[in-house]
CSV table of C-alpha atoms in Angstrom, one decimal:
chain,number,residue,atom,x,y,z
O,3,UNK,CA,-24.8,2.4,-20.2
O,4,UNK,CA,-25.4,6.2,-19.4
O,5,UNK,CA,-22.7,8.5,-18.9
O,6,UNK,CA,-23.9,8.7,-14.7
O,7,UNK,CA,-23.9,4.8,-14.7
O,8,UNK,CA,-20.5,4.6,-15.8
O,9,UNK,CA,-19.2,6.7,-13.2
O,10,UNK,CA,-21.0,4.9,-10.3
O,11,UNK,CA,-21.9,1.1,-10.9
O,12,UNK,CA,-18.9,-1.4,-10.6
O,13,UNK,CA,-18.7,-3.9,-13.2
O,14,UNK,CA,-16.7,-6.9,-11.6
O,15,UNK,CA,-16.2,-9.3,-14.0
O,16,UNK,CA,-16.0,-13.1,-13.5
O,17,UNK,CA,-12.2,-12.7,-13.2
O,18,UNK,CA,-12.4,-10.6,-10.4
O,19,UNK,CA,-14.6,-12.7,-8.6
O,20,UNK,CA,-12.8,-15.2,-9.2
O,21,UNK,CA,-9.2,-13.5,-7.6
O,22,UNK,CA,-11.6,-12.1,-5.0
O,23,UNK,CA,-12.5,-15.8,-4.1
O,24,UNK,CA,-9.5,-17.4,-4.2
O,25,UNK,CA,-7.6,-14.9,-1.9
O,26,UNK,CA,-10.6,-14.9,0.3
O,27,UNK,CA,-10.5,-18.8,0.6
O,28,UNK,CA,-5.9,-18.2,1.4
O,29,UNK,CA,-6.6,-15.5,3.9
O,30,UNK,CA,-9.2,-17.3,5.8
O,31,UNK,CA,-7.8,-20.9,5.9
O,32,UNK,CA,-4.1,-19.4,6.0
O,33,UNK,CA,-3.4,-15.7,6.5
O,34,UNK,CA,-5.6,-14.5,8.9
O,35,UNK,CA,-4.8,-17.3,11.2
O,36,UNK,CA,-1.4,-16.1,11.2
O,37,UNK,CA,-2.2,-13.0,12.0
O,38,UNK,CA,-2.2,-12.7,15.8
O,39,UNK,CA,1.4,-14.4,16.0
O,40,UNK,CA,3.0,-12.3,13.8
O,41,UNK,CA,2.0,-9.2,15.4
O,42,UNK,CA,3.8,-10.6,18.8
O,43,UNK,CA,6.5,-12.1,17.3
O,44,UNK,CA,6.9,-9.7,14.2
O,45,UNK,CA,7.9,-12.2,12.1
O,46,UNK,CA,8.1,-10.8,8.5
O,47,UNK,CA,5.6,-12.8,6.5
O,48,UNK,CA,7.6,-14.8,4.0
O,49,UNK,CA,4.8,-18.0,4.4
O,50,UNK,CA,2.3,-16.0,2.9
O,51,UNK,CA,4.2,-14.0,0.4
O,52,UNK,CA,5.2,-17.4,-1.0
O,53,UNK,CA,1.6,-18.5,-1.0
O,54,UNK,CA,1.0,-15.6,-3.1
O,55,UNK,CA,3.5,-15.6,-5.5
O,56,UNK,CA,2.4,-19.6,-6.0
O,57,UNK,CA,-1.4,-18.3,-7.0
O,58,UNK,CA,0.7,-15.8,-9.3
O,59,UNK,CA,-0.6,-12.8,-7.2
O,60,UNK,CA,3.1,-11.0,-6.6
O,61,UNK,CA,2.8,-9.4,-10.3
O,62,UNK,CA,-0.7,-9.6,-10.7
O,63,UNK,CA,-1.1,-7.3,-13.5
O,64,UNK,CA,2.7,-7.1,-14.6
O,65,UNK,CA,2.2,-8.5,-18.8
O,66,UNK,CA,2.8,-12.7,-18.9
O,67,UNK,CA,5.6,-11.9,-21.0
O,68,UNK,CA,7.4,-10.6,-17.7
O,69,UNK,CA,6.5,-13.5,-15.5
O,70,UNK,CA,3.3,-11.6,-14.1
O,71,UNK,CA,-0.6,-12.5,-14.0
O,72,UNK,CA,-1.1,-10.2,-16.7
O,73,UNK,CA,-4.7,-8.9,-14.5
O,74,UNK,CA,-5.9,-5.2,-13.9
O,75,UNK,CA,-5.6,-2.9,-11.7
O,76,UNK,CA,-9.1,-3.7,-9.7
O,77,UNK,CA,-7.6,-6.9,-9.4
O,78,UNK,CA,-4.7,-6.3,-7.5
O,79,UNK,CA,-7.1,-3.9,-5.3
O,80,UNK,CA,-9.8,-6.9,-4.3
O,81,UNK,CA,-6.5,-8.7,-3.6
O,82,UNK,CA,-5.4,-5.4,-1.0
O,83,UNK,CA,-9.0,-5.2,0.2
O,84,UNK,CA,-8.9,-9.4,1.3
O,85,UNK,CA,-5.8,-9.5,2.4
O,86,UNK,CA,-6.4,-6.3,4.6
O,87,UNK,CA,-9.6,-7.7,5.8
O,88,UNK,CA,-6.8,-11.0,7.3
O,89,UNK,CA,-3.6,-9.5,8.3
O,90,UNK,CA,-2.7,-5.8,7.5
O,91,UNK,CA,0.8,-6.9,7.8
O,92,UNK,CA,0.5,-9.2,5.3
O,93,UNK,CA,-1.4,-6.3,3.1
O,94,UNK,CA,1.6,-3.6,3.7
O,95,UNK,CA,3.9,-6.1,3.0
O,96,UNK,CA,2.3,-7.3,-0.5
O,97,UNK,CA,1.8,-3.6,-1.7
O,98,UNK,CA,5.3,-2.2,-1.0
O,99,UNK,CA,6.4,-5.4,-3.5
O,100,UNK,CA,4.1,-5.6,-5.9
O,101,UNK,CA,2.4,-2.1,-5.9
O,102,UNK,CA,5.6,0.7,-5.2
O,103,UNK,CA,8.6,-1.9,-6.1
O,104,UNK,CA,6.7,-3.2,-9.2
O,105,UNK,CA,5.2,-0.2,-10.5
O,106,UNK,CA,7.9,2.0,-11.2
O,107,UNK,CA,10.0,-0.7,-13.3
O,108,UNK,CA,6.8,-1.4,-15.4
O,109,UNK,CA,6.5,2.1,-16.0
O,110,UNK,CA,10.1,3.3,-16.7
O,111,UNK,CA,11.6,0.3,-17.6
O,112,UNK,CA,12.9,-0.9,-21.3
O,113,UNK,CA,11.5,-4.6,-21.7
O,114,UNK,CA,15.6,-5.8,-21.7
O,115,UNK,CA,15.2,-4.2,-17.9
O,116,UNK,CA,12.2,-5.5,-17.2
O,117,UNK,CA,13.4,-9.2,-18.6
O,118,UNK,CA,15.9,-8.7,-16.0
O,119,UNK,CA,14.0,-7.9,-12.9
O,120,UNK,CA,10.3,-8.5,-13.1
O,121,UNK,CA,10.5,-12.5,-13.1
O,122,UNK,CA,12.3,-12.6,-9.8
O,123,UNK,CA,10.4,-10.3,-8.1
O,124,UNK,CA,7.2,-12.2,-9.9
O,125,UNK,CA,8.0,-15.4,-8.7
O,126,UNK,CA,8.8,-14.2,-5.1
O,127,UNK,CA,12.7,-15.3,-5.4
O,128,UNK,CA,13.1,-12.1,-4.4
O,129,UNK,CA,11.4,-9.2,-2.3
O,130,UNK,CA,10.9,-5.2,-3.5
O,131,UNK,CA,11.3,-2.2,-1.5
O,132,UNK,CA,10.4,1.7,-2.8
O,133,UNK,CA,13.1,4.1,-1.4
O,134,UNK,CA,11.7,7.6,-1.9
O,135,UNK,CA,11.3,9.0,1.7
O,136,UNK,CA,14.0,10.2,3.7
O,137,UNK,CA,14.8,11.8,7.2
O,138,UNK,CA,14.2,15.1,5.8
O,139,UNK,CA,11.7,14.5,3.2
O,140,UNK,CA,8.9,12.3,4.0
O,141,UNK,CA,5.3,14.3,3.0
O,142,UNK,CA,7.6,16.9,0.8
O,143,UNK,CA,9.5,14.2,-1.3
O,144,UNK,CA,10.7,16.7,-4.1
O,145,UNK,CA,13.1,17.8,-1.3
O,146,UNK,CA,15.0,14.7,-1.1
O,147,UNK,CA,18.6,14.9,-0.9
O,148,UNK,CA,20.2,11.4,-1.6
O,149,UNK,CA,22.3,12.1,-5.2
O,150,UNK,CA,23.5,9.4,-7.8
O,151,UNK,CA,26.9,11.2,-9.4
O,152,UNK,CA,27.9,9.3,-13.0
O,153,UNK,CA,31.0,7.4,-12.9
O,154,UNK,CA,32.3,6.3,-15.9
O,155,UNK,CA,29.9,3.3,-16.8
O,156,UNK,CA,28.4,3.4,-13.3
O,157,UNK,CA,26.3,6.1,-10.5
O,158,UNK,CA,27.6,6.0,-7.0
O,159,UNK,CA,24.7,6.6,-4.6
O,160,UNK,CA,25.3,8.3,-1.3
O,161,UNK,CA,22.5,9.1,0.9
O,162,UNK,CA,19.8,7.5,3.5
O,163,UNK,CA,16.2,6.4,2.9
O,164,UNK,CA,14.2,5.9,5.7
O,165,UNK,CA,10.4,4.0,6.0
O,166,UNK,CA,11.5,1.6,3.8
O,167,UNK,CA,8.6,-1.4,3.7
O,168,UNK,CA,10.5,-4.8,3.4
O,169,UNK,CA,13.9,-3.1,3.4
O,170,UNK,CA,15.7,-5.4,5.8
O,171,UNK,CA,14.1,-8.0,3.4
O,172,UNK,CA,14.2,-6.9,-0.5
O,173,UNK,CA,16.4,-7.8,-3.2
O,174,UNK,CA,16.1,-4.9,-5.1
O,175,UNK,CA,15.2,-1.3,-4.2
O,176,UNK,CA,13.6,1.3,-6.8
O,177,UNK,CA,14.9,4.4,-5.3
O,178,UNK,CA,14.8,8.0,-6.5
O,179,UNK,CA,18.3,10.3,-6.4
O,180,UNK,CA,19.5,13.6,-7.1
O,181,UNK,CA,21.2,13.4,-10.1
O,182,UNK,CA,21.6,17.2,-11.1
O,183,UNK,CA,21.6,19.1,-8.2
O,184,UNK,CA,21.5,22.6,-10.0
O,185,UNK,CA,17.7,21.7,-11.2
O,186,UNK,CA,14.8,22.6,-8.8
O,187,UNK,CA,12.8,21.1,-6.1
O,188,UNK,CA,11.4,17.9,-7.4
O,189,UNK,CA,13.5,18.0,-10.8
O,190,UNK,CA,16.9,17.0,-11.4
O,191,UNK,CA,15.4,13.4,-10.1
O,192,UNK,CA,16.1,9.7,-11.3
O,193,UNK,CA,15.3,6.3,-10.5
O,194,UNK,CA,17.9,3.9,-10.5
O,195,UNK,CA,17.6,-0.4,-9.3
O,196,UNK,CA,20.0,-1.0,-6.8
O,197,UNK,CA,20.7,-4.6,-5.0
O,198,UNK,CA,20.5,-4.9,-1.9
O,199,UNK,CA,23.2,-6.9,-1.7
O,200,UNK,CA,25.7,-4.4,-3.1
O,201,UNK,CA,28.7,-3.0,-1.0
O,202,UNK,CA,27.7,0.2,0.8
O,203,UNK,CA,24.1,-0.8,1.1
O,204,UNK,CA,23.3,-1.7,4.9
O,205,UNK,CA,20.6,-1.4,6.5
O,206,UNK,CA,21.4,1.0,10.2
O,207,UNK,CA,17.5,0.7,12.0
O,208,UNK,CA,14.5,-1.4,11.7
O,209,UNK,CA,11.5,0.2,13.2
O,210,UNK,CA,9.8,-0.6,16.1
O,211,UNK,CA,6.0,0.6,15.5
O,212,UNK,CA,2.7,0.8,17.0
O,213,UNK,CA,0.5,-1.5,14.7
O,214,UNK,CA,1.4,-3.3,11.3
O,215,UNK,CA,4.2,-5.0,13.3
O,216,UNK,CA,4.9,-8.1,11.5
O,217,UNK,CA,6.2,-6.0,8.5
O,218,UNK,CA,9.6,-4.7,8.1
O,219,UNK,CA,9.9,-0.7,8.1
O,220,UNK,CA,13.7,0.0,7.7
O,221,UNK,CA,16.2,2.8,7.9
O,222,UNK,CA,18.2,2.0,4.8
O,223,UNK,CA,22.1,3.7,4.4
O,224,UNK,CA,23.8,4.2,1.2
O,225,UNK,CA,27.6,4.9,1.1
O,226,UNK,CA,29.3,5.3,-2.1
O,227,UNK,CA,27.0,2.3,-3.6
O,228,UNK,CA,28.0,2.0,-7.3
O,229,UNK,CA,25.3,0.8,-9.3
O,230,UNK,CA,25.9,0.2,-13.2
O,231,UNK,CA,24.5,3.1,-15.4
O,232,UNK,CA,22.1,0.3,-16.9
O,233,UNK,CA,20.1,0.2,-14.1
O,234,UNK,CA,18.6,3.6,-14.4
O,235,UNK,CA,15.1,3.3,-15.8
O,236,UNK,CA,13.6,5.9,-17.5
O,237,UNK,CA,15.1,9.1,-18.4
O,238,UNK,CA,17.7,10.8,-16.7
O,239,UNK,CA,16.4,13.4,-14.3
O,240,UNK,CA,13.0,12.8,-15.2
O,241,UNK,CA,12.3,9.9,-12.6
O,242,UNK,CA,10.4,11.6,-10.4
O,243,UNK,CA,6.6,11.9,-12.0
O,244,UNK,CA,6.9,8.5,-12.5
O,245,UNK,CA,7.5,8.2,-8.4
O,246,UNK,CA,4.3,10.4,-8.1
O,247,UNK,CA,1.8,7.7,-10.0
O,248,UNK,CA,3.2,5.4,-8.4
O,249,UNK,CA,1.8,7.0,-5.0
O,250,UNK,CA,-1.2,7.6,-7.2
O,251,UNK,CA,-2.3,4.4,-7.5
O,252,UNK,CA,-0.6,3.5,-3.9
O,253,UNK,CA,-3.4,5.4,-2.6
O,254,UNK,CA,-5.7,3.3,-4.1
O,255,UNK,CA,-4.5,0.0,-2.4
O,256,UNK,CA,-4.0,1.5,1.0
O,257,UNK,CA,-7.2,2.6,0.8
O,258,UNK,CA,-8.3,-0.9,-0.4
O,259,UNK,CA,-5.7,-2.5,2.6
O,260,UNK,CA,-8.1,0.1,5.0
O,261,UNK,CA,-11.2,-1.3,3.4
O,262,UNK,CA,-10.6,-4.6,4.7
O,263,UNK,CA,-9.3,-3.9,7.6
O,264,UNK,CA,-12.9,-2.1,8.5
O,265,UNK,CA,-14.5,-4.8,7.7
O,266,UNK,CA,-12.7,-7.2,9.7
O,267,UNK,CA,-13.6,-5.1,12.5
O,268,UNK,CA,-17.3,-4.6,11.9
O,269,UNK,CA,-17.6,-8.4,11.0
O,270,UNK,CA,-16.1,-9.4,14.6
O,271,UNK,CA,-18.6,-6.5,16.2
O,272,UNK,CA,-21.9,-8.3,14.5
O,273,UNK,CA,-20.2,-11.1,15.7
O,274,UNK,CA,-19.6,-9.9,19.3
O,275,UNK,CA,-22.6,-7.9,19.3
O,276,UNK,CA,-24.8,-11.4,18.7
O,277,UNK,CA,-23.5,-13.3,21.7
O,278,UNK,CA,-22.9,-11.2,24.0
O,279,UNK,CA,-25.8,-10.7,26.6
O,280,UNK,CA,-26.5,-7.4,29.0
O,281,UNK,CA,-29.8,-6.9,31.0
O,282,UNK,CA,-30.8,-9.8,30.1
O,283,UNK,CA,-30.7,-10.1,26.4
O,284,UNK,CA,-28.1,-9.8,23.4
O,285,UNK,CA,-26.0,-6.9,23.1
O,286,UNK,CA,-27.6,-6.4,19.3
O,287,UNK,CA,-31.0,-5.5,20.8
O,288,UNK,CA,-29.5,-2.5,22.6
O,289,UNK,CA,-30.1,0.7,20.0
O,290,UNK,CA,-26.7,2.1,20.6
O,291,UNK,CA,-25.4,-0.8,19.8
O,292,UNK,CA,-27.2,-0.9,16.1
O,293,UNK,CA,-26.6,2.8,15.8
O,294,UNK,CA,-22.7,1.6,15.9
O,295,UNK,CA,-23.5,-1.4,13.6
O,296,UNK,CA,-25.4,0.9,10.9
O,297,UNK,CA,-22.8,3.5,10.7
O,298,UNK,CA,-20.3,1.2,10.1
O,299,UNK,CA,-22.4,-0.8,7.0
O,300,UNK,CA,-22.7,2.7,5.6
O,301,UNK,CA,-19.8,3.9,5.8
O,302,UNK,CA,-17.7,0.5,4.9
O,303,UNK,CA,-20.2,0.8,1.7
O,304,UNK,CA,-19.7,4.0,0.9
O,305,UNK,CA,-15.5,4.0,0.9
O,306,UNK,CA,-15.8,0.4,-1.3
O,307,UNK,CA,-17.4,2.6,-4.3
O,308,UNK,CA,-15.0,5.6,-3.7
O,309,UNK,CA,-12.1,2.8,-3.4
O,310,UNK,CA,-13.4,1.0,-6.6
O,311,UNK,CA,-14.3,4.0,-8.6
O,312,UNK,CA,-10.9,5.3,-8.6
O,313,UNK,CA,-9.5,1.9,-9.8
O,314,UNK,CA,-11.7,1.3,-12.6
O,315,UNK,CA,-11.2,4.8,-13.5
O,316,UNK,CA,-7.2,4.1,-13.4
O,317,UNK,CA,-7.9,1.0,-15.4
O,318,UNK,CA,-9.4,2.9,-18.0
O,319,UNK,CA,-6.7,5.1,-18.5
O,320,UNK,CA,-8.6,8.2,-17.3
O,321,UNK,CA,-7.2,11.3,-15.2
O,322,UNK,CA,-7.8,9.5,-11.6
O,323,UNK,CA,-5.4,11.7,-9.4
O,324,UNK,CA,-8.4,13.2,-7.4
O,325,UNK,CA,-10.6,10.0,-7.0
O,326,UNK,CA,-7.2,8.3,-5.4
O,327,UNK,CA,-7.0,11.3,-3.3
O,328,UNK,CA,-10.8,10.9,-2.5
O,329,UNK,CA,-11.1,7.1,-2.3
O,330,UNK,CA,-7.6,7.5,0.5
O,331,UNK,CA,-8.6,10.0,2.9
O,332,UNK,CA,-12.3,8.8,3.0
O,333,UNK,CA,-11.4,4.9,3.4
O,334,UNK,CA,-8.3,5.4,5.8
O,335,UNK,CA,-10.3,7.9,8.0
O,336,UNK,CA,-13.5,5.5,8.1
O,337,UNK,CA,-11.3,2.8,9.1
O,338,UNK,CA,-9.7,4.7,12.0
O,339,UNK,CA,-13.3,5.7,13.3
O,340,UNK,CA,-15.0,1.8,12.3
O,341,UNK,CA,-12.0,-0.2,14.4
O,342,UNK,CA,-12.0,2.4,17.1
O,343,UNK,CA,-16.1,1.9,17.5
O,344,UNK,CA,-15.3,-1.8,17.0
O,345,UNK,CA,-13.7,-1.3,20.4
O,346,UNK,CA,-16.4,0.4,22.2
O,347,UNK,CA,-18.8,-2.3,21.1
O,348,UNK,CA,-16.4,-4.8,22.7
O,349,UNK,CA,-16.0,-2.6,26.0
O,350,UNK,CA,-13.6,-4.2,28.1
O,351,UNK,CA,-12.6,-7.2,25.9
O,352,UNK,CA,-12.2,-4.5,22.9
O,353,UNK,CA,-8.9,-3.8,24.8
O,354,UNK,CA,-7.4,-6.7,25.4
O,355,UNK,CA,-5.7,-8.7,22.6
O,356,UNK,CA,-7.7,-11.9,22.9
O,357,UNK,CA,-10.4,-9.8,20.8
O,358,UNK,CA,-7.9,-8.6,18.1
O,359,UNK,CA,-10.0,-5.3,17.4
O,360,UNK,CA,-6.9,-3.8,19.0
O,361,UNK,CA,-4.9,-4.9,16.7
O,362,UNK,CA,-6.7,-3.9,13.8
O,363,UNK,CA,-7.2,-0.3,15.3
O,364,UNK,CA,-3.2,-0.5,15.6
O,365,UNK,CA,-2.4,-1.7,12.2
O,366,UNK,CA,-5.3,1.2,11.0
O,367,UNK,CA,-3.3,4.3,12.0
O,368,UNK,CA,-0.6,3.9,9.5
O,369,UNK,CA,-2.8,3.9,6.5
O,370,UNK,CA,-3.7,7.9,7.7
O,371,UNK,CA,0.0,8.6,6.6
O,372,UNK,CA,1.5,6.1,4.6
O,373,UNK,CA,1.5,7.0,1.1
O,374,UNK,CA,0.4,10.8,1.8
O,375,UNK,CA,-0.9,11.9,4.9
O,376,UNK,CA,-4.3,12.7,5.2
O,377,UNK,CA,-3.9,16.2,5.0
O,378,UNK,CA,-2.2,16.0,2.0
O,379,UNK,CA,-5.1,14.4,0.5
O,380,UNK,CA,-7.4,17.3,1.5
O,381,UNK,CA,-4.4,19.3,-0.3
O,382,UNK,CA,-4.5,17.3,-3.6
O,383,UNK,CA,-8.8,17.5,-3.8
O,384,UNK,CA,-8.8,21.1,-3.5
O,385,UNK,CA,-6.2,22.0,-5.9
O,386,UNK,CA,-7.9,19.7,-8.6
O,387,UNK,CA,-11.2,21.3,-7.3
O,388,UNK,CA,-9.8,24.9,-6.9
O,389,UNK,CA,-7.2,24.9,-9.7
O,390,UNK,CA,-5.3,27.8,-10.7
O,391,UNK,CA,-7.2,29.7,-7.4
O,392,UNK,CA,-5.5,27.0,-5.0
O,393,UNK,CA,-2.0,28.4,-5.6
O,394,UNK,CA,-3.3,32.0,-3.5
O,395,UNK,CA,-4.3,29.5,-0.5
């Protein structure tokens, strides 16, 4: 294989086809049926985490040794991109688990740690959460001001996290503090395990939000918490770069989760589009109509070999920082214009919820911002473009 091929063909192999399959056949006869209910009730979507952790989906590429699926990463994307095409809430919910929960405690963690943690959050006995933004530090998260202070044998956290995915719900959340305040923006940083269930965890505000509605966003408060000093993972003060590929490779699955979500839409607007009939014959025969249509193949295509790229890439352990970056703001903004044409080529009944183009739009917005903003992916591309000369912009 040439040097170009490498970087653009995507070599799915039969195990990837065979995950892509398999969650394709739970999101169809399962998930996505779910999927309007939840949104009015917003009903967190324990049924179908379950389902997932029974095909061994919830640590798809944690090692077997730690109760996962021992997969890749491109697995664990196809999942995002199915079970974004059947319920985004579903999708949100499963990354902010297996994705930002998961990740860091695979990365940091000493195997006695992982032992500990990994097979319960594997199995689905209990849920994950990723507190790293707070009310002040959101986009700028080397700014954060919750602090972990040593205490003998244990850290006693004080501080709030806020946008917490599955908060109200998780059994553990990996959670970056200030542990030496005297270092630096973004240094002085470490990632400690704290249960949920611990005394001085609580959680003050659950979020009431315009799409993705069926999954828990919480405001989580945390007075004098002491958590033993063995469950920091990692180094001291060095937790946050670990944090930072975490969102890395976040990118990649909200991307993926946007993927789906696209074409969800576009599949409902062929749909539509077919039985549908003005003047006198099928909506599809109008050209705007198929102007619509095309755009949305080509773009849908296009962001499914940025989104694919960037995991391979991540799977073969090369540098894939700007291809996340890429592979986010291209698949999250496509989505946002695919779901909102998905409307127009519905008219009327692309308004109402009967439709659920609506809905999809609505769950869309979030992945704009969640895990970096995009704005903050045009920031990332042209420092890796610009280097050195970025810093004078």
């Amino acid at each position: 294989m040439s040097a170009i091929d490498s970087q653009y063909l995507i070599p799915f192999t039969d195990e990837h086809e065979m995950v892509r399959e398999t969650v394709r056949g739970l999101v169809n006869d399962r998930i996505a049926p779910r999927a309007v209910s939840l949104d009015e009730s917003h009903a967190f979507p324990h049924e179908a985490m379950q389902e997932l952790a029974e095909l061994d989906l919830l640590g798809i590429y944690v090692p077997e040794e730690f109760g996962g699926a021992g997969m890749d990463f491109v697995a664990y994307v196809i999942t995002m991109e199915e079970l974004g095409r059947g319920c985004g809430s579903t999708a949100l919910t499963y990354t902010a688990h297996t994705g930002l929960c998961i990740t860091p405690i695979t990365i940091l963690a000493s195997d006695e740690q992982k032992k500990r943690w990994l097979p319960e959050l594997c199995s689905g006995k209990k849920y994950g959460c990723f507190g790293l933004s707070e009310p002040g530090s959101g986009t700028d998260a080397g700014s954060l001001t919750t602090t972990a202070v040593r205490d003998g044998d244990d850290y006693i956290i004080n501080g709030t996290k806020m946008w917490i995915t599955n908060g109200k719900y998780a059994g553990y959340m990996v959670t970056t503090c200030k542990t030496d305040p005297s270092q630096g923006r973004g240094k002085g940083i470490s990632s400690l395990v704290v249960p949920m269930d611990s005394p001085g965890v609580s959680v003050i505000k659950e979020e009431d939000k315009l799409g993705l509605r069926a999954s828990s966003t919480a405001q989580v408060f945390l007075d004098k918490v002491r958590v033993p000093a063995e469950n920091l993972i990692g180094e001291e003060n060095d937790g946050f770069p670990a944090f930072m590929k975490t969102l890395e490779g976040g990118r990649i699955a909200i991307a993926a989760m946007a993927l789906g979500l696209a074409q969800s839409a576009y599949e409902r607007s062929i749909e539509y589009a077919k039985q549908r009939e003005t003047f006198g014959r099928p909506l599809a025969g109008h050209q705007t109509i198929q102007n619509y249509l095309a755009d949305m193949a080509m773009k849908i295509e296009a962001a499914r070999l940025l989104v694919y790229r960037a995991a391979f890439m991540k799977d073969a352990g090369l540098p894939f920082g700007k291809e996340a970056s890429m592979a986010k703001l291209f698949a999250t903004e496509m989505a946002m214009e695919v779901t909102s044409n998905a409307i127009q080529v519905h008219g009327g009944y692309g308004y109402v919820r009967e439709f659920e183009v609506e809905r999809i739009w609505r769950d869309a917005k979030l992945c704009t911002i969640g895990e970096g903003t995009s704005e903050i992916q045009q920031v990332i591309i042209a420092r890796n473009i610009l280097g050195e000369a970025a810093k004078a912009v």
